[in-house]
C-alpha atoms as one frame of an Amber mdcrd trajectory, in Angstrom:
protein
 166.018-100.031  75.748 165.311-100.451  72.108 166.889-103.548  70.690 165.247
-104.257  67.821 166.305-100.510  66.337 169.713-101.144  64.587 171.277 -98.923
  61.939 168.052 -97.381  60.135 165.382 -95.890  62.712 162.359 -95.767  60.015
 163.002 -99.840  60.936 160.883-101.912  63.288 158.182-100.617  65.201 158.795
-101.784  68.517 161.063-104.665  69.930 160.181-107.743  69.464 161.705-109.379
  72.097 159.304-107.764  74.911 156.448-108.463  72.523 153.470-109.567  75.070
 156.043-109.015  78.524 154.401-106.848  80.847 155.757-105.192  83.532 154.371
-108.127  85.528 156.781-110.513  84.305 159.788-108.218  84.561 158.836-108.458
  88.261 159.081-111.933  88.831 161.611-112.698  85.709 165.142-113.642  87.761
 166.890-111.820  85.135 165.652-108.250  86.393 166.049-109.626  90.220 169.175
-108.354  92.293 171.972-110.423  92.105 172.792-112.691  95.966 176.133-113.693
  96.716 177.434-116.724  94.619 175.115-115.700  92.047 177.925-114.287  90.014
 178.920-113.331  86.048 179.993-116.513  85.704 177.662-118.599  86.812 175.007
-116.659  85.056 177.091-116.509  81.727 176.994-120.654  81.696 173.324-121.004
  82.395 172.648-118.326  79.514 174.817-120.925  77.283 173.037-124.083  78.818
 169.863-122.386  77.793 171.160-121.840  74.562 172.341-125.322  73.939 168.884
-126.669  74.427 166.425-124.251  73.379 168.062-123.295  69.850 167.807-126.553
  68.503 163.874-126.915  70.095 163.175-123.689  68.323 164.832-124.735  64.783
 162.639-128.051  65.151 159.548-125.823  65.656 160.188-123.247  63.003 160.943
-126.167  60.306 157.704-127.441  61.534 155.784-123.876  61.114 155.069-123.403
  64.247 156.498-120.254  64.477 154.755-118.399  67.690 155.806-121.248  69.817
 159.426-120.805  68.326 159.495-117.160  69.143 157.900-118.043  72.580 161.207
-120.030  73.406 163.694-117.680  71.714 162.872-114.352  73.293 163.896-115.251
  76.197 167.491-115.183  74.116 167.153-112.160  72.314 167.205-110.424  75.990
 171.000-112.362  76.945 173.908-110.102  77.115 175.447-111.626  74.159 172.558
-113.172  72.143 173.382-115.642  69.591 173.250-114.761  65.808 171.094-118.091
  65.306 168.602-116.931  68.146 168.277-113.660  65.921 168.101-115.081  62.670
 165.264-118.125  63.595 163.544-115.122  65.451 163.874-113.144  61.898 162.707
-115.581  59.751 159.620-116.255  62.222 158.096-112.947  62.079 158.883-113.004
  58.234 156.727-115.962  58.082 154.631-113.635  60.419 154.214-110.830  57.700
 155.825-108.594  60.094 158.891-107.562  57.645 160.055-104.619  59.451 160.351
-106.750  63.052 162.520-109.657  60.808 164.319-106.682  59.147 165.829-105.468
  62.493 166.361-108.661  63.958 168.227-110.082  61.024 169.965-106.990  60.523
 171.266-107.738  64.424 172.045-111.080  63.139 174.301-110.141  60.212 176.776
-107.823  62.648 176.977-111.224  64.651 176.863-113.258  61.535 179.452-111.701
  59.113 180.285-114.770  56.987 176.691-116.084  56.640 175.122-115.853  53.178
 171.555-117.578  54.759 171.762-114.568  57.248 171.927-111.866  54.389 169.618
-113.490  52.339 166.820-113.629  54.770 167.957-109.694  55.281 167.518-109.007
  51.827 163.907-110.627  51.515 162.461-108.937  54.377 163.975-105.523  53.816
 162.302-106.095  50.167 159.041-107.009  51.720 158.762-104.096  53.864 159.577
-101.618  50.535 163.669-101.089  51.592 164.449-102.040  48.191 168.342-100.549
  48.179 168.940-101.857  51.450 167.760-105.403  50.027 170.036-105.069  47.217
 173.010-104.620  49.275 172.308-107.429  51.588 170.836-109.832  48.635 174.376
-108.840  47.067 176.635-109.398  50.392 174.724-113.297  50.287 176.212-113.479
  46.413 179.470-112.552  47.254 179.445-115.062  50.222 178.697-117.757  47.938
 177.855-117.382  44.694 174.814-120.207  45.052 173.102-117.795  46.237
């Protein structure tokens, strides 16, 4: 599966999510191991959101701090949940923008802003990183969605 590939294929060049996984870790990683009895939807849904609750604010402390390998290091992890968060998306985004890796923050940010409708901050980071990787068009129309949104921007 190819997450990080949303809308425009000439996008991303790989997902960043897996980034440095091996199939090693998809071995031992409970996620990919068969589900037992009482181990159901539910249960799994409010650990996702207990993971959440913790690790996006841990990650926003680290990314305001610069640190952003260790921030992606903790939100991968989300970018792999069956609903990931817009805000695990858009920290991811703006970390490998930071990175110099515009077309990885393209894609995830581009994620983001489906999630994210109402967000100017979302379509703004959208816009700069589709202009640093040379999507110029594409980072007029998002630069221009953050205007309408509020007009600060």
């Amino acid at each position: 599966m190819h997450e990080a590939s949303v809308g425009h294929s000439h996008w991303g060049s790989g997902n960043p999510a897996t980034r440095g996984v091996t199939s090693g870790q998809d071995q031992t990683d409970s996620r990919f191991q068969p589900r037992t009895a009482g181990h159901g939807l539910a249960q799994r849904c409010c650990a996702d959101m207990r993971n959440d609750a913790t690790s996006i604010p841990q990650a926003e402390a680290l990314v305001r701090a610069r640190r952003y390998q260790e921030a992606l290091e903790i939100l991968r992890p989300l970018l792999h949940a069956s609903r990931p968060d817009w805000n695990a998306l858009y920290l991811a985004g703006q970390c490998y923008r930071a990175l110099e890796e515009p077309e990885v923050a393209a894609d995830l940010l581009m994620r983001a802003s489906r999630l994210a409708t109402d967000n100017p901050a979302v379509f703004l980071a959208l816009g700069i990183a589709l202009q640093m990787s040379g999507h110029y068009v594409d980072s007029g129309s998002a630069l221009g969605r953050a205007i309408v949104l509020d007009g600060d921007y």
